[in-house]
Tab-separated table of C-alpha atoms in Angstrom:
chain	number	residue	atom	x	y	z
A	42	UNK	CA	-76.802	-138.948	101.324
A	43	UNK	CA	-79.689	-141.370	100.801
A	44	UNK	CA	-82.736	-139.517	99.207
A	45	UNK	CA	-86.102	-139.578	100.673
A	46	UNK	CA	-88.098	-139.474	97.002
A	47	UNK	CA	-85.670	-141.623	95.183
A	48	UNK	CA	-86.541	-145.208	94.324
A	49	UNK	CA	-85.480	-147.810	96.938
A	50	UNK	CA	-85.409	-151.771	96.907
A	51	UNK	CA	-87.168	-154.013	99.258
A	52	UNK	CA	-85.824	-157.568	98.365
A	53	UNK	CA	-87.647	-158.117	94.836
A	54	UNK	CA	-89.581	-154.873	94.300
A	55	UNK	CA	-88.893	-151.246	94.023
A	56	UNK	CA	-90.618	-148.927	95.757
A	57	UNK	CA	-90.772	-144.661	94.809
A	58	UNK	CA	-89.500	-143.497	98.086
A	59	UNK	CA	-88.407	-144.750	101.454
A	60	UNK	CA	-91.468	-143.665	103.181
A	61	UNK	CA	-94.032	-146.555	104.417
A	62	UNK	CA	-97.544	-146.309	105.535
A	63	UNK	CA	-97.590	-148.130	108.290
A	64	UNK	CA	-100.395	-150.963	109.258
A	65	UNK	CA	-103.011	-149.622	111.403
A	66	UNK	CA	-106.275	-151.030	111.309
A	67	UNK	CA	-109.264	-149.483	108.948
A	68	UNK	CA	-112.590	-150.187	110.787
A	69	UNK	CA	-113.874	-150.077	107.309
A	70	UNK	CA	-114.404	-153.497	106.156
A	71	UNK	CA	-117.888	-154.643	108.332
A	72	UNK	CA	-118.687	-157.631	106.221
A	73	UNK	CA	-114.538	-159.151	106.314
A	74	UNK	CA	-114.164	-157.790	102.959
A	75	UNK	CA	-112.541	-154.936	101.245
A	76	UNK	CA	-114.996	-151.810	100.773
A	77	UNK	CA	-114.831	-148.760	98.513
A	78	UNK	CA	-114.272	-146.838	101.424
A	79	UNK	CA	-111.463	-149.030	101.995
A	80	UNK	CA	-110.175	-148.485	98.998
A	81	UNK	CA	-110.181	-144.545	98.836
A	82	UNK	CA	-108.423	-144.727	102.220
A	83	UNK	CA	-105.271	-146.290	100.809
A	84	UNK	CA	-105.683	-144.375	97.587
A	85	UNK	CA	-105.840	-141.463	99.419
A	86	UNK	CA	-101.998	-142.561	101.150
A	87	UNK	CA	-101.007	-143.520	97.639
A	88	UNK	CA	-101.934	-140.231	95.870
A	89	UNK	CA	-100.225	-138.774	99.406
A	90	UNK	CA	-97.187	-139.479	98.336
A	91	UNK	CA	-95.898	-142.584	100.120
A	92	UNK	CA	-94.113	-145.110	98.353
A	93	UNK	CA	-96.609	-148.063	99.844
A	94	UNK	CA	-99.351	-148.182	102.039
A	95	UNK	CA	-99.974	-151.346	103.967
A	96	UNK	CA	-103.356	-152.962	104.458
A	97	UNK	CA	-104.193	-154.004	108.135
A	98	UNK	CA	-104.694	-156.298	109.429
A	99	UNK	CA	-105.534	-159.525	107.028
A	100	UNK	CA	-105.924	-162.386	109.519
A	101	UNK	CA	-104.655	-165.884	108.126
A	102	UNK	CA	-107.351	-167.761	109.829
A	103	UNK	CA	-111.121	-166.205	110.717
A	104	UNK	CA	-110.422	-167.154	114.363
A	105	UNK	CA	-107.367	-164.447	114.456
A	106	UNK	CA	-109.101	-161.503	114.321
A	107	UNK	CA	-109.301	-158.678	116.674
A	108	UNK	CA	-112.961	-159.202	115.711
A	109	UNK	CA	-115.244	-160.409	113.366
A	110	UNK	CA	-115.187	-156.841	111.070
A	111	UNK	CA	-111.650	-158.180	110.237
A	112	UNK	CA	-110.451	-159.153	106.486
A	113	UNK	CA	-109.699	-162.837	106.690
A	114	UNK	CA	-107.240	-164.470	103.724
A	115	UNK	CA	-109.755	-166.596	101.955
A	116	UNK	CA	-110.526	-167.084	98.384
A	117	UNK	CA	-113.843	-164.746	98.441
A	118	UNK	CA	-111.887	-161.712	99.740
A	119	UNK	CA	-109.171	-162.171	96.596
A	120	UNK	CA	-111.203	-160.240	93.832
A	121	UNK	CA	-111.747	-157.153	95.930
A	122	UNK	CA	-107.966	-156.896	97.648
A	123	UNK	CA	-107.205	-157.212	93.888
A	124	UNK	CA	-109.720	-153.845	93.148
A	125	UNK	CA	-107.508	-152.498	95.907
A	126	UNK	CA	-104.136	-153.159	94.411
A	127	UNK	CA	-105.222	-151.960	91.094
A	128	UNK	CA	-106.433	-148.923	92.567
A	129	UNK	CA	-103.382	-148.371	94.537
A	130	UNK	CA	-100.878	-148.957	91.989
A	131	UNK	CA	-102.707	-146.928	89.617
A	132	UNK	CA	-102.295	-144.191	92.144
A	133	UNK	CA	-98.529	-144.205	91.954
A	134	UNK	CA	-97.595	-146.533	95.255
A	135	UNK	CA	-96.612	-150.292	96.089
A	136	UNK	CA	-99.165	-151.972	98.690
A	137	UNK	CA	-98.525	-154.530	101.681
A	138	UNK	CA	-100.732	-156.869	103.576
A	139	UNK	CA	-100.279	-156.976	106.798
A	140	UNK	CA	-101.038	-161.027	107.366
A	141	UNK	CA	-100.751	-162.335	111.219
A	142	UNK	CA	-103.064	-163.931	113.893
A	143	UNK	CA	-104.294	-162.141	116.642
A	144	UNK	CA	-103.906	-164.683	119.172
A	145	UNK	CA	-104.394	-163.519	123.065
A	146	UNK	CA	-105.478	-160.419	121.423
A	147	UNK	CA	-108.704	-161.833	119.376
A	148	UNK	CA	-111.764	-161.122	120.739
A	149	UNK	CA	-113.849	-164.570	120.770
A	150	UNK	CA	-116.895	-163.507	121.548
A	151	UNK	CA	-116.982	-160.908	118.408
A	152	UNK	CA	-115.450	-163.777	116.313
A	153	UNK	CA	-117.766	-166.756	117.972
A	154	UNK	CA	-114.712	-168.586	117.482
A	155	UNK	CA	-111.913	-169.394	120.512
A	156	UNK	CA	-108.660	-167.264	120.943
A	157	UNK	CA	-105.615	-169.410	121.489
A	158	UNK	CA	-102.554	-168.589	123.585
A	159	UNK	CA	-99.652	-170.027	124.091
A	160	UNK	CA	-101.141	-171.721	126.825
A	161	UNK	CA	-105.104	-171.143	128.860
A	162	UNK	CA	-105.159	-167.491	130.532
A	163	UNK	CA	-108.334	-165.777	130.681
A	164	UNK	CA	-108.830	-163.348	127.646
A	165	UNK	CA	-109.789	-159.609	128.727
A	166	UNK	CA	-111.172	-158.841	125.387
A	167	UNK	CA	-113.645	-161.983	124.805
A	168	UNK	CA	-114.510	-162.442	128.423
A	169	UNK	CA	-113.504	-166.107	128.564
A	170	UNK	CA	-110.864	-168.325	128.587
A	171	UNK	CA	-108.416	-168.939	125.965
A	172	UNK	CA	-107.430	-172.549	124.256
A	173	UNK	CA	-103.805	-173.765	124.600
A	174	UNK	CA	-102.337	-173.933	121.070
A	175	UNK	CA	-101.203	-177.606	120.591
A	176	UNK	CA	-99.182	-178.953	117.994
A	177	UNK	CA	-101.781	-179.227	115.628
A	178	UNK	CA	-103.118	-175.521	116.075
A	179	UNK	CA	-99.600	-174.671	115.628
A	180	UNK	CA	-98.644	-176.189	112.444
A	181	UNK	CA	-102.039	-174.656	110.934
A	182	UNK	CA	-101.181	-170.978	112.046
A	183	UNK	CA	-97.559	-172.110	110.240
A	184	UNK	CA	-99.531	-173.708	107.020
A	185	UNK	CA	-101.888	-170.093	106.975
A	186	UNK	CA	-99.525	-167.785	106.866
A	187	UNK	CA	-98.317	-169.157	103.532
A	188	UNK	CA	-101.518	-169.761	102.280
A	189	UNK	CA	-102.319	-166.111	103.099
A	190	UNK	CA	-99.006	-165.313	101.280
A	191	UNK	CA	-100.244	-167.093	97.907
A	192	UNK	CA	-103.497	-165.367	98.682
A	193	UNK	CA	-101.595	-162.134	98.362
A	194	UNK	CA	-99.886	-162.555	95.596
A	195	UNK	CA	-102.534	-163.589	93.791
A	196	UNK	CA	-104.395	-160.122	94.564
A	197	UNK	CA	-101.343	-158.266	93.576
A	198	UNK	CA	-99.906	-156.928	96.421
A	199	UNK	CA	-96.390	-156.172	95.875
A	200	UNK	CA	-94.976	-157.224	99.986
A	201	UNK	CA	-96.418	-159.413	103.044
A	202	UNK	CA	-95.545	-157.765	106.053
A	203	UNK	CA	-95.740	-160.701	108.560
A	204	UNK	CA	-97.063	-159.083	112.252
A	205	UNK	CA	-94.532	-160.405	114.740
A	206	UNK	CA	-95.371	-157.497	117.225
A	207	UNK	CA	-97.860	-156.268	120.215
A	208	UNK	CA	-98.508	-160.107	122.220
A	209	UNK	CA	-100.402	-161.293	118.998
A	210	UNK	CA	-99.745	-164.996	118.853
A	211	UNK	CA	-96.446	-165.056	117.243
A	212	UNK	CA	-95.213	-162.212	119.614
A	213	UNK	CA	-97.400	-163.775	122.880
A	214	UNK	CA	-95.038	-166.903	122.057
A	215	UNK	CA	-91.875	-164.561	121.700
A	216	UNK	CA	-92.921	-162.975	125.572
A	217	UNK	CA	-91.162	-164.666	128.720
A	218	UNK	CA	-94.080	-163.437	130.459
A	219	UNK	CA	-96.843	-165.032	128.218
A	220	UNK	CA	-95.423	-167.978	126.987
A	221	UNK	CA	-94.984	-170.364	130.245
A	222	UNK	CA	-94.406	-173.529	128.001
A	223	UNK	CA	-92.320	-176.244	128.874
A	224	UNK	CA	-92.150	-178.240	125.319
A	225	UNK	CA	-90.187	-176.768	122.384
A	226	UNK	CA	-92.364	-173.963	122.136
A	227	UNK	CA	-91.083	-172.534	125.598
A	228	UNK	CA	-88.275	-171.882	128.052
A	229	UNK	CA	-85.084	-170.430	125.859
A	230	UNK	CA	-85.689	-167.983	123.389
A	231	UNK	CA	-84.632	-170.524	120.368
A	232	UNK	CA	-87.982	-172.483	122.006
A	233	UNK	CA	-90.028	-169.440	121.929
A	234	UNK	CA	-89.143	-168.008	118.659
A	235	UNK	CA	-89.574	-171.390	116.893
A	236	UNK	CA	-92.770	-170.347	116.015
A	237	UNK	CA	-91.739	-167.070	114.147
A	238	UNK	CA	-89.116	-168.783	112.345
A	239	UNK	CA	-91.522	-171.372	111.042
A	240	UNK	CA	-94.062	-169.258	110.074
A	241	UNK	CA	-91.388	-166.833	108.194
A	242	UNK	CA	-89.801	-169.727	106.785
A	243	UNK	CA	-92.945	-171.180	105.328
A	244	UNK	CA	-94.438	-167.693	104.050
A	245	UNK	CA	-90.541	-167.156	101.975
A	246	UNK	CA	-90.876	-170.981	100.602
A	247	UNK	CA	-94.738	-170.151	99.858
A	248	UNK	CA	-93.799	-166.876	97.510
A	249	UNK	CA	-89.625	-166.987	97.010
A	250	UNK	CA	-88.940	-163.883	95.462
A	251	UNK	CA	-92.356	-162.838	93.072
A	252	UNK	CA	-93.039	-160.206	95.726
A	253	UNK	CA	-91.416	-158.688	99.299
A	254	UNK	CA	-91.592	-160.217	102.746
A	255	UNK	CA	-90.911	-158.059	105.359
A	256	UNK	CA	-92.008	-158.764	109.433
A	257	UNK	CA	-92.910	-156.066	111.856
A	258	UNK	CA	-91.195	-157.390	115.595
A	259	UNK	CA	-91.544	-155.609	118.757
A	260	UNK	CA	-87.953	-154.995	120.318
A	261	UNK	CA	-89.563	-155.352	123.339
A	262	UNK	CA	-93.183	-155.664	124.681
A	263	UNK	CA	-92.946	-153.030	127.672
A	264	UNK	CA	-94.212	-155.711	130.462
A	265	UNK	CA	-92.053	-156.602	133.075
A	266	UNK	CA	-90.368	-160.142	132.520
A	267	UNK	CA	-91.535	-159.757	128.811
A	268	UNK	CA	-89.532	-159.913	125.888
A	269	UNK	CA	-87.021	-157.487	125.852
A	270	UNK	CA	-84.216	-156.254	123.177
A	271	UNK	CA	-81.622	-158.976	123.862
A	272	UNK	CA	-83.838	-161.281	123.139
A	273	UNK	CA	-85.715	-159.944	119.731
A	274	UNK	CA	-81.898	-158.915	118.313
A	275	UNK	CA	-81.355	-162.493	118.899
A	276	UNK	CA	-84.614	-163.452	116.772
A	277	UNK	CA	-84.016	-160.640	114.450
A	278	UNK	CA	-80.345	-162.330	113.440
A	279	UNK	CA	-81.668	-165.533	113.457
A	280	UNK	CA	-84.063	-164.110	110.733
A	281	UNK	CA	-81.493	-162.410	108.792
A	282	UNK	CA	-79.623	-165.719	109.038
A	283	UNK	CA	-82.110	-167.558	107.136
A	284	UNK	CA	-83.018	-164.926	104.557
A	285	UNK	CA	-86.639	-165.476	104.699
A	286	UNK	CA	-87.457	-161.859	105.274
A	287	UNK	CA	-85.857	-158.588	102.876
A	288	UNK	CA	-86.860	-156.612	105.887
A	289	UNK	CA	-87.286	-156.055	109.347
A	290	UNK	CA	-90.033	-152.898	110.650
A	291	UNK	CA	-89.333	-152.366	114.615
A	292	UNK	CA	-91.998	-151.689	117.232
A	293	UNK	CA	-92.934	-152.101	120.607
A	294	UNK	CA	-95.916	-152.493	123.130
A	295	UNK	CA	-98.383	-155.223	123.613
A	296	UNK	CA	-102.344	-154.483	122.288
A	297	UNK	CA	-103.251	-157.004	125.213
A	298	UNK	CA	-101.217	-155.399	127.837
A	299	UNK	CA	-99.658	-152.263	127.551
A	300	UNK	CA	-100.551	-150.455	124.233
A	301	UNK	CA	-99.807	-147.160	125.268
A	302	UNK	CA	-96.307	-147.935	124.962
A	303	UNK	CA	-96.002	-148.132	120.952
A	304	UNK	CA	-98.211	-144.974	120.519
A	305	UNK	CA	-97.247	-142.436	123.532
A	306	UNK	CA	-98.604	-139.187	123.846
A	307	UNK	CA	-102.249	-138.662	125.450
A	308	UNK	CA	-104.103	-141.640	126.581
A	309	UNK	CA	-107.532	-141.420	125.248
A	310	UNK	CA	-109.569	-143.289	128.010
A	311	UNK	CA	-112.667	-141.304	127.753
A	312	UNK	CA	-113.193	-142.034	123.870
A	313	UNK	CA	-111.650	-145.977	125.006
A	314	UNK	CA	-114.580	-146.065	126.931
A	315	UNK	CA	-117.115	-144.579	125.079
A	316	UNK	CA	-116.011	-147.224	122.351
A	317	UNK	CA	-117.348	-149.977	124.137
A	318	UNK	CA	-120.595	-151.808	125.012
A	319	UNK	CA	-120.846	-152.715	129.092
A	320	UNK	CA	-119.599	-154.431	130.793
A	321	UNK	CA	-116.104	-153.750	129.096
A	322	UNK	CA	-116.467	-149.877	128.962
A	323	UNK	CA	-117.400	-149.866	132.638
A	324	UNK	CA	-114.248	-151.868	133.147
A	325	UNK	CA	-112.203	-149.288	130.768
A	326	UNK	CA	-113.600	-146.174	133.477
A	327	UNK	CA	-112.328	-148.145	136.802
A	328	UNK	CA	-109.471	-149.506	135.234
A	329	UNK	CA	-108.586	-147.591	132.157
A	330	UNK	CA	-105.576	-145.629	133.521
A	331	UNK	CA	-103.790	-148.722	134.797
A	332	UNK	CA	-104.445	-150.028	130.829
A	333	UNK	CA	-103.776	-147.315	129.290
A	334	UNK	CA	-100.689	-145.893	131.050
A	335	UNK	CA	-99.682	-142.402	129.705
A	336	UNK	CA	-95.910	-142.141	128.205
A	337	UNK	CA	-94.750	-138.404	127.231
A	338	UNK	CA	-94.835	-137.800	123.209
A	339	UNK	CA	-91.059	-137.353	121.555
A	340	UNK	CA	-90.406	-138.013	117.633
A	341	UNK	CA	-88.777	-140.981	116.931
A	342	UNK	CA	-89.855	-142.192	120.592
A	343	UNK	CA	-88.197	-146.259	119.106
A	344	UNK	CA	-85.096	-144.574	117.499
A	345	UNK	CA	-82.273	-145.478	120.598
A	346	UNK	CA	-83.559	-148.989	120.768
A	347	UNK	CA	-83.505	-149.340	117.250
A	348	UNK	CA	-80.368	-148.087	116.658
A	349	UNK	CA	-79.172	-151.006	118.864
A	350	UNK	CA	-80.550	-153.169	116.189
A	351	UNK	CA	-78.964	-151.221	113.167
A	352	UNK	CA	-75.422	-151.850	115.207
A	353	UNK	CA	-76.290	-155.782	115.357
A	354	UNK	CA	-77.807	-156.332	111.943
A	355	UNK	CA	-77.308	-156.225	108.036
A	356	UNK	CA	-80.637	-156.747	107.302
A	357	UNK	CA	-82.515	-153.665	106.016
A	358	UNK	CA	-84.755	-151.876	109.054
A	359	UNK	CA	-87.609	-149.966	109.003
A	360	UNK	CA	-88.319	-147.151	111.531
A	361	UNK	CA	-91.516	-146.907	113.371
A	362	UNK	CA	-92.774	-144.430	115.840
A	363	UNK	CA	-93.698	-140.812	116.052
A	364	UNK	CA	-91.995	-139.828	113.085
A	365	UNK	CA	-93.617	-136.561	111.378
A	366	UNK	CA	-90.486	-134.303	110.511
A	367	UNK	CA	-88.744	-134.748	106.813
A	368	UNK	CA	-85.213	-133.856	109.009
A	369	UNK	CA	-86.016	-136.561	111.019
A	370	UNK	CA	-86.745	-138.766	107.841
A	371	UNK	CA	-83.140	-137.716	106.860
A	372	UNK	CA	-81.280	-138.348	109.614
A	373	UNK	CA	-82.693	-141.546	110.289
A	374	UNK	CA	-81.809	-142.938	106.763
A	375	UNK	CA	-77.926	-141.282	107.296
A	376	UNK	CA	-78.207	-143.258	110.172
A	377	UNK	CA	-78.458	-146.636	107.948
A	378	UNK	CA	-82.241	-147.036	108.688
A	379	UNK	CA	-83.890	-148.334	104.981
A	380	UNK	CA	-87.206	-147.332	105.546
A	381	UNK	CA	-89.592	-144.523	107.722
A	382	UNK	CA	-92.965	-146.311	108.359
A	383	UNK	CA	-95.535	-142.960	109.840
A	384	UNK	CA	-99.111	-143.699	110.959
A	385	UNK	CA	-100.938	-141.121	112.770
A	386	UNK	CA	-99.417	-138.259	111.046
A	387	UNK	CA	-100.607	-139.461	107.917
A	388	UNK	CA	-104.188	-140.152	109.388
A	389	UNK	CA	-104.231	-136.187	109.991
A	390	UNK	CA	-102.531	-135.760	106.665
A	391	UNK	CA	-102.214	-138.363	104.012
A	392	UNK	CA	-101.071	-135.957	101.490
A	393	UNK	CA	-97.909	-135.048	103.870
A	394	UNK	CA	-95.339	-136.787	102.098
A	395	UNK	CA	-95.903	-135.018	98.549
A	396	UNK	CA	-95.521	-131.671	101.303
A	397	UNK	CA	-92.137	-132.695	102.380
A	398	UNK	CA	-90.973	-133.278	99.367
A	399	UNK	CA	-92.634	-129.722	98.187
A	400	UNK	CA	-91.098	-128.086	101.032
A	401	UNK	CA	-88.661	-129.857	103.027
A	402	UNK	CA	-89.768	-127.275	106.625
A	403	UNK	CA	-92.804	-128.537	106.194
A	404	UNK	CA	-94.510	-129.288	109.799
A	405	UNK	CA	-96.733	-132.054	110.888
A	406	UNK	CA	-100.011	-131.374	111.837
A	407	UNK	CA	-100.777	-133.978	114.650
A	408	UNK	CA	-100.805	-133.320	118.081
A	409	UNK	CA	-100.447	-136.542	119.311
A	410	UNK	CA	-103.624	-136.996	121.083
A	411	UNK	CA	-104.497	-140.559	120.542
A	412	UNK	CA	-107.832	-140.019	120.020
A	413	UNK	CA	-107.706	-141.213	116.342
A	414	UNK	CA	-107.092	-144.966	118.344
A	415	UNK	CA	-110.573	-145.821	119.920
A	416	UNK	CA	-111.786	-144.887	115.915
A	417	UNK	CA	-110.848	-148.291	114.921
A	418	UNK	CA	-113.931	-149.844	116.435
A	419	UNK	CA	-115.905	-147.923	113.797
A	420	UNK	CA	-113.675	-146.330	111.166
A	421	UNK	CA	-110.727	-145.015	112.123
A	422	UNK	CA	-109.560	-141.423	111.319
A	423	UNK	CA	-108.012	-138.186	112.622
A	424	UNK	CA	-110.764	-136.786	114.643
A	425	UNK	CA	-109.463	-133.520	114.133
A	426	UNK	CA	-110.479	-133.838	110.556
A	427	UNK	CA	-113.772	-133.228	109.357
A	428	UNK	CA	-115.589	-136.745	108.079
A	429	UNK	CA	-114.991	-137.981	104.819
């Protein structure tokens, strides 16, 4: 039986245990750099118990952000993602940056810069439209993302998770329903995953094997005539075929469409709202339940379409979603599964793993209510927890 707290490989590193904090964005970084009070968030994960925390979400270019608050990969944000990694690895865990570009999910009028989509659609974040990527655009996302990678390595993180998931632009380009192109970037799914190849391709020639590269792709987008798990198994071989990632996470949902999805459980619409300056938060109370559809709570909510990847592939998963039960943790890895990634349960809890391994009946304290989401617009947390 594969054991929870024993070491584990990813590609060129070794990581304590097979439990991941997963990527979800800090709010704690106002200025696009790394604060002290992002630093004793992932400390806190690290001290926790988990064998690595990942940072989210490092944008490869300043114009793929979510917003302007966003860490960019640039030279001035190396020396304090390298206080970070010292500080993490001094607390006993690994640490991943999360390195993407937002896409049809930046907001341009945060970033004053324009979101690009795979082709012009009107953006429901920046209020505006959004500029076709052409060739050009595309080869410098490609040429960013291994940049970013160097950029990572030099400030010591031990893996790149590259963020193939949720419509941002790598994903968008991935979606049937998004991507409408009719050069090589569109029509079959070789044409739509081209970018995703390149841009894993160039981040494994940018780093080879000094630290991990690992890429977090939605099995399916939950849109209908989006991309759906034929399809991403398909990209996922062709992936594994060309070795340039050690591992694959699996998610689902789309941040610009349907992000209720990935999460499940209660849809927080109220706090949505109350996040928001008008006009977009009187949008969010016309049209929030039709955004934010509500999809009942179950551990392991991915697990059956995962395990249709585990059937197809040799290339080392890691399972995302819901996951807050060491049994579950078990069976999963019996199941052939690498790697648990857990979010929200270790926003109520960071210290959760160390209880698991303590006490192996130890429950999970969150109930799923989503409310720790809209915190991301200011700093996000368990709202259930008194403020740190």
């Amino acid at each position: 039986m594969t054991e929870i707290f024993a070491p584990a490989k990813l590609g060129p590193i070794t990581l304590p245990n097979r439990i991941i904090k997963a990527a979800t964005f800090e709010g704690r970084t106002p200025k696009a750099l790394v604060t002290d009070d992002l630093i004793d968030f992932h400390v806190r994960h690290a001290a926790g118990g988990v064998g690595m925390t990942t940072v989210a979400y490092c944008a490869v270019l300043p114009e793929g952000r979510t917003d302007r608050h966003q860490i960019y990969m640039r030279p001035e944000a190396v020396p304090g993602l390298r206080r970070l990694t010292d500080a993490v690895h001094a607390a006993g865990a690994a640490v991943a940056a999360q390195i993407g570009h937002a896409g049809p999910v930046a907001n341009a009028a945060s970033n004053r810069l324009p979101a690009v989509a795979p082709h012009r659609i009107p953006s429901p974040l920046g209020m505006r439209m959004m500029r076709r990527a052409d060739q050009a655009e595309l080869d410098r996302v490609v040429a960013a993302h291994a940049d970013a990678a160097v950029l990572a390595v030099e400030s010591g993180f031990d893996s790149v998770e590259i963020h193939f998931g949720h419509n941002y632009l790598v994903s968008s380009f991935l979606s049937p329903f998004l991507n409408r192109r009719r050069d090589d970037y569109g029509g079959s799914t070789r044409n739509r995953a081209r970018l995703a190849l390149d841009v894993a391709r160039a981040v494994r020639a940018a780093v080879g094997d000094r630290i991990a590269v690992t890429a977090k792709l939605s099995m399916d987008d939950g849109v209908p005539g989006g991309f759906w798990l034929d399809e991403s198994i398909q990209v996922a071989k062709w992936l594994q075929d060309e070795g340039s990632v050690d591992a694959l996470e699996l998610t689902a949902g789309s941040s610009l469409l349907n992000p209720m999805y990935l999460f499940t459980g209660e849809a927080p619409r109220r706090e949505f709202a109350a996040a928001f300056p008008p006009p977009m938060s009187w949008g969010m109370r016309a049209a929030g339940s039709k955004f934010l559809r509500e999809y009942a709570f179950q551990e392991a909510f991915l697990l059956d379409r995962a395990r249709q990847f585990r059937a197809e592939l040799e290339l080392p998963l890691i399972l995302l979603g819901g996951i807050t039960r060491r049994e579950t943790i078990e069976s999963a890895l019996a199941e052939g599964f690498s790697f648990v990634a857990m979010a929200r349960a270790l926003l109520r809890e960071p210290d959760l793993p160390n209880r698991m391994r303590a006490d192996a009946a130890t429950p999970s304290l969150c109930v799923h209510c989503n409310k720790c989401m809209p915190t991301i617009y200011s700093r996000t947390r368990c709202v259930l927890v008194p403020a740190s």
